[in-house]
């Protein structure tokens, strides 16, 4: 009962009970300096608390979309609104503040090699200036939730791919983000680790965090029955609730 | 910003030096080599200028007076000369002193044949200059004084010393400027390469939401420390080696001991230490700021 209350509270805090959009893209185009188009007139609305898969072949614009959502790239046309921030107008010094509300997980984990597991996760807390005392509670708790409580002193290079991705996930989640962006999070993992990572993501979503997963993995997309947005050549060709992976081949 | 965050960034800067040993060693070695070269050239230039200055100080202008000029007027002229900025010292030589000096230097026992002072009208001033290049200006002034009969000057020596001094000045400015530019180029390149290989690390920090300050501060601390160590090493080497090198030169070239007047190492260090430390720390600071900035646009 108490656990249910806590989850409800978290969902409310993360806006998952509202009807508002966490992501609102209208007529978004992005053209690279080379002249190639990453996105071509994308309209996309995602509500707080949703779980969305973004699928598509290589070069379909998935990575461009993630980079636009992170404000690593700027739209050449159209508007991108994420977490209430107008990313076309956001000031450079405000970007860190914006990114602190987002958790990010990459295919290649991107852990800091000269830091151990604990330090990698604590680093995310250090950035938002969490007091050391609080950090000493939060970091072990999040490591325990991804099943790495006993590996906090280990260097990332001594962990398996699945374990490294869990560390990356713990780092992304430790600051309790409202939005979690996962760019091919299971791309380097075996089926068992893939299932476990997806299970953690589903649990995270249950607590109100909006989860967006970019993937090539049709099995997990089909198994999870979530919203699926399919991109092709920079255009959204389908957007279905409880959708399936559309295999172009 | 929290105090703990500030200490964290400083601590990270120190830790990074040990973590990135290869980069740290390469940077320190480059800075040390460049500033050591700069220091040696600076020592040579400063000592050369000192020797020329010592030679200049021995150059004097002699001024003789018209017959019958009274002592009060001669004394007054002496006082006026002493007040001039280019004059370092004015020595009055009376007729008797001039004769005594002449006897001792040239005549010896043959002087006994003279009953009167043949240099009775030769009281004069020997005027020593601060800057030998001002000699012609002083001579013009002296010749404009009514009571002055004759002015003796060693124009060739003065011109040679002035020319040599200018030459040393120009060459040293040229060499130091070239070394300075080469140092900045080499050191900043080393810092740039060292930081560029950590581009991925900077990117990760930015994705997580680190501010530019948070990313930059440990790099700045690290590079300042590297710059400081890289500057301190050549200074220490020069400080401890200088006296031994000077002693070696004096022993080998003892015949030139009157000409070779070396400055004490403390005088050399007065300017060299702040210049080297400023360069090392400054380049470390600027190098890290500029290089990290390139990677902050993530």
Coordinates of C-alpha atoms in Angstrom, one line a residue:
Chain A
X1 CA 0.0 0.0 0.0
X2 CA 2.8 2.4 1.0
X3 CA 4.7 1.4 -2.0
X4 CA 1.8 2.2 -4.3
X5 CA 1.4 5.6 -2.7
X6 CA 5.1 6.3 -3.2
X7 CA 4.8 5.3 -6.9
X8 CA 1.7 7.5 -7.3
X9 CA 3.5 10.4 -5.7
X10 CA 6.4 9.9 -8.1
X11 CA 4.1 9.7 -11.1
X12 CA 2.5 13.0 -10.1
X13 CA 5.9 14.6 -9.5
X14 CA 7.0 13.6 -13.0
X15 CA 3.9 14.9 -14.6
X16 CA 2.7 11.4 -15.6
X17 CA -0.8 12.1 -14.4
X18 CA -1.2 15.1 -16.6
X19 CA -2.2 15.3 -20.3
X20 CA 0.6 17.7 -21.2
X21 CA 3.3 17.0 -23.8
X22 CA 6.9 16.4 -22.6
X23 CA 8.0 16.6 -26.2
X24 CA 6.4 18.7 -28.9
X25 CA 8.0 18.9 -32.3
X26 CA 6.3 20.8 -35.1
X27 CA 7.5 20.8 -38.7
X28 CA 11.0 19.9 -37.7
X29 CA 13.7 19.7 -40.3
X30 CA 17.4 19.3 -39.9
X31 CA 20.0 19.6 -42.6
X32 CA 23.6 18.8 -41.9
X33 CA 26.5 21.0 -43.2
X34 CA 27.1 18.4 -45.8
X35 CA 23.6 19.0 -47.2
X36 CA 22.1 15.7 -46.2
X37 CA 18.8 15.8 -44.4
X38 CA 18.5 14.2 -41.0
X39 CA 14.8 15.0 -40.5
X40 CA 12.3 16.3 -43.0
X41 CA 9.2 17.8 -41.6
X42 CA 8.7 15.8 -38.4
X43 CA 5.6 16.4 -36.2
X44 CA 5.8 14.5 -32.9
X45 CA 4.0 14.8 -29.7
X46 CA 4.8 12.6 -26.6
X47 CA 3.0 12.9 -23.3
X48 CA 4.5 12.8 -19.9
X49 CA 4.8 9.2 -18.6
X50 CA 4.7 7.5 -22.0
X51 CA 7.0 4.7 -23.2
X52 CA 7.9 5.1 -26.8
X53 CA 10.0 3.1 -29.2
X54 CA 11.6 4.9 -32.1
X55 CA 12.5 2.5 -34.9
X56 CA 13.9 2.7 -38.4
X57 CA 16.7 1.7 -40.6
X58 CA 20.2 3.2 -40.5
X59 CA 20.0 6.8 -41.9
X60 CA 16.3 7.1 -41.1
X61 CA 16.9 10.0 -38.7
X62 CA 16.7 8.3 -35.3
X63 CA 20.1 9.6 -34.1
X64 CA 19.3 13.1 -35.4
X65 CA 16.0 13.0 -33.5
X66 CA 17.8 12.1 -30.3
X67 CA 20.5 14.8 -30.8
X68 CA 17.7 17.3 -31.4
X69 CA 16.0 16.2 -28.2
X70 CA 19.3 16.6 -26.3
X71 CA 19.9 20.0 -27.9
X72 CA 23.2 18.6 -29.3
X73 CA 21.8 19.8 -32.7
X74 CA 19.5 22.6 -33.6
X75 CA 16.5 22.3 -35.9
X76 CA 17.0 24.2 -39.2
X77 CA 13.3 24.6 -39.5
X78 CA 10.3 24.1 -37.1
X79 CA 10.1 24.1 -33.3
X80 CA 11.4 21.6 -30.7
X81 CA 9.9 21.9 -27.3
X82 CA 11.2 19.5 -24.6
X83 CA 10.2 19.6 -20.9
X84 CA 8.9 23.1 -21.4
X85 CA 12.2 24.4 -23.0
X86 CA 12.1 25.9 -26.4
X87 CA 15.2 24.3 -27.7
X88 CA 15.5 26.8 -30.6
X89 CA 15.8 29.7 -28.2
X90 CA 17.4 28.2 -25.2
X91 CA 20.6 30.0 -24.0
X92 CA 23.9 28.1 -24.0
X93 CA 24.3 28.5 -20.3
X94 CA 20.8 27.0 -19.7
X95 CA 21.5 23.8 -21.5
X96 CA 23.1 22.0 -18.6
X97 CA 20.1 22.8 -16.4
X98 CA 17.8 21.3 -19.2
X99 CA 20.0 18.2 -19.6
X100 CA 19.9 17.5 -15.8
X101 CA 16.2 16.6 -16.2
X102 CA 17.1 14.0 -18.8
X103 CA 18.7 10.7 -18.3
X104 CA 20.7 9.4 -21.3
X105 CA 21.8 5.9 -22.1
X106 CA 24.0 5.1 -25.1
X107 CA 24.7 1.9 -27.0
X108 CA 28.4 2.2 -26.2
X109 CA 27.7 2.9 -22.5
X110 CA 30.1 6.0 -22.5
X111 CA 31.3 5.4 -18.9
X112 CA 34.2 7.4 -17.6
X113 CA 37.1 4.9 -17.8
X114 CA 39.2 6.3 -15.0
X115 CA 36.4 6.2 -12.5
X116 CA 35.0 3.1 -10.8
X117 CA 31.3 2.1 -10.8
X118 CA 30.4 4.2 -7.7
X119 CA 32.3 7.3 -9.0
X120 CA 30.6 7.1 -12.4
X121 CA 27.2 7.2 -10.9
X122 CA 28.2 9.7 -8.2
X123 CA 29.5 11.9 -11.0
X124 CA 26.0 12.6 -12.2
X125 CA 25.0 13.6 -8.6
X126 CA 28.2 15.7 -8.3
X127 CA 27.2 17.7 -11.3
X128 CA 23.8 18.7 -9.8
X129 CA 25.7 19.5 -6.5
X130 CA 24.0 16.9 -4.3
X131 CA 25.6 17.0 -0.8
X132 CA 28.1 14.2 -0.3
X133 CA 26.1 12.7 2.6
X134 CA 23.0 12.4 0.4
X135 CA 25.1 11.1 -2.4
X136 CA 26.3 8.2 -0.2
X137 CA 22.7 7.1 0.2
X138 CA 21.5 7.6 -3.3
X139 CA 24.3 6.0 -5.3
X140 CA 24.3 2.6 -3.4
X141 CA 20.4 2.6 -3.6
X142 CA 20.4 3.0 -7.4
X143 CA 23.2 0.5 -7.9
X144 CA 21.2 -2.0 -5.9
X145 CA 18.1 -1.3 -8.0
X146 CA 20.1 -2.3 -11.2
X147 CA 21.7 -5.3 -9.4
X148 CA 25.2 -4.0 -9.0
X149 CA 25.4 -3.3 -5.3
X150 CA 28.4 -5.5 -4.8
X151 CA 30.4 -4.1 -7.8
X152 CA 30.6 -0.5 -6.8
X153 CA 34.4 -0.5 -6.5
X154 CA 34.9 -2.3 -9.8
X155 CA 36.3 -0.4 -12.8
X156 CA 33.9 -0.4 -15.8
X157 CA 36.5 -2.1 -18.0
X158 CA 36.3 -5.1 -15.7
X159 CA 32.5 -5.5 -16.2
X160 CA 30.5 -7.4 -18.8
X161 CA 28.6 -5.4 -21.5
X162 CA 25.3 -6.0 -19.6
X163 CA 26.8 -4.8 -16.4
X164 CA 28.3 -1.7 -18.0
X165 CA 24.9 -0.8 -19.5
X166 CA 23.4 -1.2 -16.0
X167 CA 26.0 1.3 -14.6
X168 CA 25.1 3.7 -17.5
X169 CA 21.4 3.2 -16.6
X170 CA 22.1 3.8 -12.9
X171 CA 24.0 7.0 -13.8
X172 CA 21.0 8.1 -16.0
X173 CA 18.5 7.4 -13.3
X174 CA 20.3 8.5 -10.1
X175 CA 19.1 12.1 -10.5
X176 CA 15.5 10.9 -11.0
X177 CA 15.0 12.3 -14.5
X178 CA 11.6 13.2 -15.9
X179 CA 12.7 11.9 -19.4
X180 CA 14.9 9.0 -20.2
X181 CA 16.5 8.8 -23.7
X182 CA 18.0 5.5 -24.6
X183 CA 19.9 5.3 -27.9
X184 CA 20.2 1.6 -28.9
X185 CA 20.6 0.6 -25.2
X186 CA 20.6 -3.2 -26.1
X187 CA 22.6 -2.9 -29.3
X188 CA 25.7 -4.5 -27.7
X189 CA 23.9 -7.0 -25.4
X190 CA 22.9 -10.6 -25.5
X191 CA 19.2 -11.6 -25.3
X192 CA 19.3 -12.2 -21.5
X193 CA 20.8 -8.9 -20.7
X194 CA 18.5 -7.2 -23.3
X195 CA 15.4 -8.6 -21.5
X196 CA 16.7 -7.5 -18.1
X197 CA 17.6 -4.0 -19.3
X198 CA 14.1 -3.6 -20.9
X199 CA 12.5 -4.8 -17.7
X200 CA 14.3 -2.1 -15.7
X201 CA 13.2 0.5 -18.3
X202 CA 9.6 -0.7 -17.9
X203 CA 9.8 -0.4 -14.1
X204 CA 11.3 3.1 -14.5
X205 CA 8.4 4.0 -16.7
X206 CA 5.9 2.7 -14.1
X207 CA 7.2 5.4 -11.7
X208 CA 6.2 8.1 -14.2
X209 CA 9.5 8.7 -16.1
X210 CA 8.9 9.2 -19.8
X211 CA 11.0 6.6 -21.6
X212 CA 12.1 6.9 -25.3
X213 CA 14.0 4.0 -26.7
X214 CA 15.7 4.1 -30.1
X215 CA 16.2 0.5 -31.3
X216 CA 16.7 -1.9 -34.1
X217 CA 15.6 -4.8 -32.0
X218 CA 12.2 -6.0 -33.4
X219 CA 11.9 -8.7 -30.7
X220 CA 11.7 -6.4 -27.8
X221 CA 9.5 -3.9 -29.7
X222 CA 7.0 -6.6 -30.6
X223 CA 7.1 -8.1 -27.1
X224 CA 6.6 -5.0 -25.1
X225 CA 3.5 -3.6 -26.9
X226 CA 4.3 0.0 -26.5
X227 CA 3.9 3.0 -28.7
X228 CA 6.1 2.6 -31.8
X229 CA 7.1 5.5 -34.1
X230 CA 8.8 4.4 -37.4
X231 CA 11.1 6.8 -39.2
X232 CA 12.2 6.5 -42.8
X233 CA 14.5 8.9 -44.6
X234 CA 13.8 11.6 -42.0
X235 CA 10.0 11.3 -42.1
X236 CA 7.6 9.6 -39.6
X237 CA 5.9 6.8 -41.7
X238 CA 3.9 5.3 -38.8
X239 CA 3.0 6.1 -35.2
X240 CA 1.0 3.4 -33.5
X241 CA -0.1 2.7 -29.9
X242 CA 0.9 -0.9 -29.0
X243 CA 2.6 -1.1 -32.3
X244 CA 4.9 -3.5 -33.9
X245 CA 8.3 -3.3 -35.6
X246 CA 7.7 -2.7 -39.3
X247 CA 10.4 -4.6 -41.2
X248 CA 11.1 -2.8 -44.4
X249 CA 12.9 -5.8 -45.8
Chain B
X1 CA 28.6 26.9 -6.0
X2 CA 29.1 24.6 -3.1
X3 CA 32.5 24.6 -1.4
X4 CA 32.6 20.8 -1.7
X5 CA 32.2 21.2 -5.5
X6 CA 35.0 23.7 -5.6
X7 CA 37.3 21.4 -3.7
X8 CA 36.2 18.5 -5.8
X9 CA 37.2 20.3 -9.0
X10 CA 40.6 21.2 -7.6
X11 CA 41.1 17.6 -6.3
X12 CA 40.2 16.3 -9.7
X13 CA 42.7 18.6 -11.3
X14 CA 45.5 17.2 -9.1
X15 CA 44.3 13.6 -9.7
X16 CA 44.2 14.1 -13.4
X17 CA 47.9 14.8 -13.5
X18 CA 48.6 11.3 -12.1
X19 CA 45.9 9.7 -14.1
X20 CA 47.1 11.1 -17.4
X21 CA 50.8 10.5 -16.7
X22 CA 51.9 10.5 -20.4
X23 CA 50.2 13.8 -21.1
X24 CA 51.5 15.3 -17.9
X25 CA 55.1 14.2 -18.5
X26 CA 55.1 15.3 -22.2
X27 CA 53.7 18.7 -21.2
X28 CA 56.1 19.2 -18.3
X29 CA 59.0 18.2 -20.5
X30 CA 58.0 20.5 -23.3
X31 CA 57.5 23.5 -21.0
X32 CA 60.8 22.7 -19.1
X33 CA 62.8 22.4 -22.4
X34 CA 61.4 25.7 -23.8
X35 CA 61.8 27.7 -20.6
X36 CA 65.2 26.3 -20.0
X37 CA 66.4 27.5 -23.4
X38 CA 64.7 30.9 -22.7
X39 CA 66.4 31.1 -19.3
X40 CA 69.9 30.3 -20.7
X41 CA 69.5 33.0 -23.5
X42 CA 68.3 35.4 -20.9
X43 CA 71.3 34.7 -18.6
X44 CA 73.7 35.3 -21.6
X45 CA 72.0 38.5 -22.6
X46 CA 71.8 39.9 -19.1
X47 CA 75.4 39.2 -18.5
X48 CA 76.5 40.6 -21.9
X49 CA 74.6 43.8 -21.2
X50 CA 76.2 43.9 -17.7
X51 CA 79.7 43.6 -19.1
X52 CA 79.0 46.3 -21.7
X53 CA 77.7 48.5 -19.0
X54 CA 80.7 48.0 -16.9
X55 CA 82.9 48.9 -19.8
X56 CA 80.8 52.0 -20.4
X57 CA 81.3 53.1 -16.8
X58 CA 85.1 53.3 -17.4
X59 CA 84.7 55.8 -20.2
X60 CA 85.1 59.4 -19.1
X61 CA 85.1 62.8 -20.6
X62 CA 87.8 65.2 -19.5
X63 CA 87.2 69.0 -19.3
X64 CA 89.9 71.6 -19.0
X65 CA 89.4 75.3 -18.1
X66 CA 90.6 78.6 -19.5
X67 CA 93.6 80.1 -17.7
X68 CA 92.6 82.3 -14.8
X69 CA 89.2 80.7 -14.1
X70 CA 88.7 81.0 -10.4
X71 CA 88.2 78.0 -8.1
X72 CA 84.6 79.1 -7.1
X73 CA 83.5 79.1 -10.8
X74 CA 85.2 75.7 -11.4
X75 CA 83.4 74.3 -8.3
X76 CA 80.1 75.7 -9.5
X77 CA 80.5 74.1 -12.9
X78 CA 81.3 70.8 -11.1
X79 CA 78.1 71.1 -9.1
X80 CA 76.0 71.8 -12.3
X81 CA 77.6 68.7 -14.0
X82 CA 76.7 66.5 -11.0
X83 CA 73.1 67.5 -11.4
X84 CA 72.8 66.3 -15.0
X85 CA 71.0 63.0 -15.5
X86 CA 73.5 61.4 -17.8
X87 CA 76.4 62.0 -15.4
X88 CA 77.1 59.3 -12.9
X89 CA 80.3 60.7 -11.3
X90 CA 82.4 63.9 -11.5
X91 CA 86.0 63.8 -10.2
X92 CA 88.1 66.9 -9.8
X93 CA 91.8 66.6 -10.5
X94 CA 93.9 69.6 -9.4
X95 CA 97.1 70.6 -11.3
X96 CA 99.3 69.2 -8.5
X97 CA 97.4 65.9 -8.6
X98 CA 97.7 65.8 -12.4
X99 CA 101.4 66.3 -12.2
X100 CA 101.9 63.7 -9.4
X101 CA 100.0 61.2 -11.5
X102 CA 101.9 62.0 -14.6
X103 CA 105.3 61.7 -12.8
X104 CA 104.4 58.4 -11.3
X105 CA 103.0 57.0 -14.6
X106 CA 105.6 58.3 -17.1
X107 CA 108.7 60.0 -15.6
X108 CA 109.7 58.2 -12.4
X109 CA 113.1 59.3 -11.2
X110 CA 113.5 61.7 -14.2
X111 CA 111.0 64.0 -12.7
X112 CA 113.5 65.3 -10.3
X113 CA 114.8 67.8 -13.0
X114 CA 111.5 69.7 -12.8
X115 CA 111.4 72.4 -10.1
X116 CA 108.0 73.8 -11.2
X117 CA 104.8 72.1 -12.1
X118 CA 104.7 72.1 -15.9
X119 CA 101.0 71.2 -15.8
X120 CA 100.2 74.3 -13.7
X121 CA 97.2 75.0 -15.9
X122 CA 95.8 71.5 -16.1
X123 CA 93.2 71.2 -13.4
X124 CA 90.2 69.4 -14.8
X125 CA 87.1 67.3 -14.3
X126 CA 86.8 63.6 -15.2
X127 CA 83.2 63.0 -15.9
X128 CA 81.8 59.5 -15.9
X129 CA 78.5 58.8 -17.7
X130 CA 75.6 56.6 -16.9
X131 CA 74.9 56.0 -20.5
X132 CA 77.8 56.3 -23.0
X133 CA 75.4 57.1 -25.9
X134 CA 74.8 60.5 -24.2
X135 CA 78.4 61.5 -24.5
X136 CA 78.0 63.7 -27.5
X137 CA 75.1 65.6 -25.8
X138 CA 77.3 66.2 -22.8
X139 CA 80.3 67.3 -24.9
X140 CA 78.0 69.9 -26.7
X141 CA 76.9 71.2 -23.3
X142 CA 80.5 71.4 -22.0
X143 CA 81.7 73.2 -25.1
X144 CA 79.0 75.8 -24.6
X145 CA 80.4 76.8 -21.2
X146 CA 82.5 79.9 -21.6
X147 CA 85.3 79.0 -19.1
X148 CA 85.9 75.6 -20.8
X149 CA 89.1 75.5 -22.8
X150 CA 89.2 72.0 -24.1
X151 CA 87.1 68.8 -23.9
X152 CA 88.7 65.4 -24.4
X153 CA 86.5 62.5 -25.3
X154 CA 87.0 59.0 -26.6
X155 CA 84.5 59.1 -29.4
X156 CA 85.5 55.8 -31.0
X157 CA 85.2 53.8 -27.8
X158 CA 81.8 55.5 -27.0
X159 CA 80.4 54.8 -30.4
X160 CA 81.7 51.2 -30.4
X161 CA 80.2 50.5 -27.0
X162 CA 76.9 52.2 -27.9
X163 CA 76.7 50.2 -31.2
X164 CA 77.6 46.9 -29.4
X165 CA 75.1 47.6 -26.7
X166 CA 72.4 48.2 -29.3
X167 CA 73.4 45.1 -31.2
X168 CA 73.2 42.9 -28.1
X169 CA 69.8 44.5 -27.3
X170 CA 68.4 43.8 -30.8
X171 CA 69.8 40.3 -31.0
X172 CA 68.5 39.4 -27.6
X173 CA 65.1 40.8 -28.2
X174 CA 65.0 38.8 -31.5
X175 CA 66.1 35.5 -29.9
X176 CA 63.9 35.9 -26.9
X177 CA 60.9 36.8 -29.1
X178 CA 61.5 33.7 -31.3
X179 CA 62.0 31.5 -28.3
X180 CA 58.9 32.9 -26.7
X181 CA 56.7 32.2 -29.7
X182 CA 58.2 28.7 -30.2
X183 CA 57.5 28.1 -26.5
X184 CA 53.9 29.2 -26.7
X185 CA 53.4 27.2 -29.9
X186 CA 54.9 24.0 -28.5
X187 CA 53.4 24.2 -25.1
X188 CA 49.9 25.1 -26.3
X189 CA 50.1 22.3 -28.9
X190 CA 51.0 19.8 -26.2
X191 CA 48.2 20.9 -24.0
X192 CA 45.8 20.8 -27.0
X193 CA 46.7 17.3 -27.9
X194 CA 46.5 16.2 -24.3
X195 CA 43.0 17.6 -23.9
X196 CA 41.8 16.5 -27.3
X197 CA 42.3 12.8 -26.5
X198 CA 39.9 13.4 -23.6
X199 CA 37.2 14.8 -25.9
X200 CA 34.9 11.8 -25.2
X201 CA 35.2 12.5 -21.4
X202 CA 34.2 16.1 -21.9
X203 CA 31.3 15.0 -24.1
X204 CA 30.0 12.6 -21.5
X205 CA 30.2 15.3 -18.8
X206 CA 28.2 17.7 -21.1
X207 CA 25.5 15.1 -21.8
X208 CA 25.0 14.5 -18.1
X209 CA 24.4 18.2 -17.6
X210 CA 27.8 19.5 -16.4
X211 CA 28.2 23.3 -16.7
X212 CA 31.1 24.6 -18.7
X213 CA 32.8 25.6 -15.5
X214 CA 32.5 22.2 -14.0
X215 CA 34.0 20.6 -17.1
X216 CA 36.7 23.2 -17.5
X217 CA 37.9 23.7 -13.9
X218 CA 39.7 20.4 -13.4
X219 CA 41.5 20.9 -16.8
X220 CA 42.5 24.4 -15.9
X221 CA 43.8 23.4 -12.4
X222 CA 45.7 20.5 -14.1
X223 CA 47.3 22.6 -16.8
X224 CA 48.2 25.4 -14.4
X225 CA 50.0 22.9 -12.2
X226 CA 51.7 21.4 -15.2
X227 CA 52.8 24.9 -16.3
X228 CA 54.0 25.7 -12.8
X229 CA 56.1 22.5 -12.5
X230 CA 57.4 22.9 -16.0
X231 CA 58.6 26.4 -15.2
X232 CA 59.9 25.6 -11.7
X233 CA 62.2 22.8 -13.0
X234 CA 64.3 25.0 -15.4
X235 CA 64.5 27.7 -12.8
X236 CA 65.8 25.3 -10.2
X237 CA 68.4 23.9 -12.8
X238 CA 69.6 27.4 -13.7
X239 CA 69.7 28.5 -10.1
X240 CA 71.9 25.5 -9.0
X241 CA 74.0 25.3 -12.2
X242 CA 74.7 29.0 -12.7
X243 CA 77.5 29.5 -10.1
X244 CA 79.2 26.4 -11.3
X245 CA 79.1 27.4 -14.9
X246 CA 80.4 30.9 -14.0
X247 CA 83.2 29.4 -11.9
X248 CA 84.1 27.2 -14.9
X249 CA 84.2 30.1 -17.3
X250 CA 86.3 32.2 -15.0
X251 CA 88.8 29.4 -14.5
X252 CA 89.0 28.6 -18.2
X253 CA 89.2 32.2 -19.4
X254 CA 91.0 33.8 -16.4
X255 CA 92.9 36.0 -18.8
X256 CA 89.7 37.9 -19.4
X257 CA 88.7 38.1 -15.8
X258 CA 88.6 42.0 -15.9
X259 CA 86.1 41.9 -18.8
X260 CA 84.0 38.9 -17.6
X261 CA 81.9 40.3 -14.9
X262 CA 79.0 38.0 -14.2
X263 CA 75.9 39.0 -12.3
X264 CA 74.9 37.1 -9.2
X265 CA 72.3 34.4 -9.7
X266 CA 69.9 36.2 -7.4
X267 CA 69.9 39.2 -9.8
X268 CA 69.2 37.0 -12.7
X269 CA 66.4 35.3 -10.9
X270 CA 64.7 38.6 -10.0
X271 CA 63.3 38.9 -13.5
X272 CA 63.7 35.4 -14.8
X273 CA 61.7 33.7 -12.1
X274 CA 58.5 35.7 -12.5
X275 CA 58.8 35.6 -16.3
X276 CA 59.2 31.8 -16.4
X277 CA 56.5 31.1 -13.8
X278 CA 54.2 33.6 -15.5
X279 CA 54.8 32.0 -18.9
X280 CA 54.3 28.4 -17.6
X281 CA 51.2 29.2 -15.5
X282 CA 49.8 31.6 -18.1
X283 CA 50.2 29.2 -21.0
X284 CA 48.8 26.4 -19.0
X285 CA 45.8 28.5 -18.1
X286 CA 45.1 29.9 -21.5
X287 CA 45.9 26.7 -23.3
X288 CA 43.4 24.7 -21.2
X289 CA 40.7 27.4 -21.5
X290 CA 41.0 27.7 -25.3
X291 CA 41.3 24.0 -26.0
X292 CA 38.5 22.9 -23.7
X293 CA 36.2 25.5 -25.2
X294 CA 36.5 23.8 -28.6
X295 CA 35.0 20.7 -27.1
X296 CA 32.3 22.3 -24.9
X297 CA 29.9 22.9 -27.8
X298 CA 28.2 19.6 -27.3

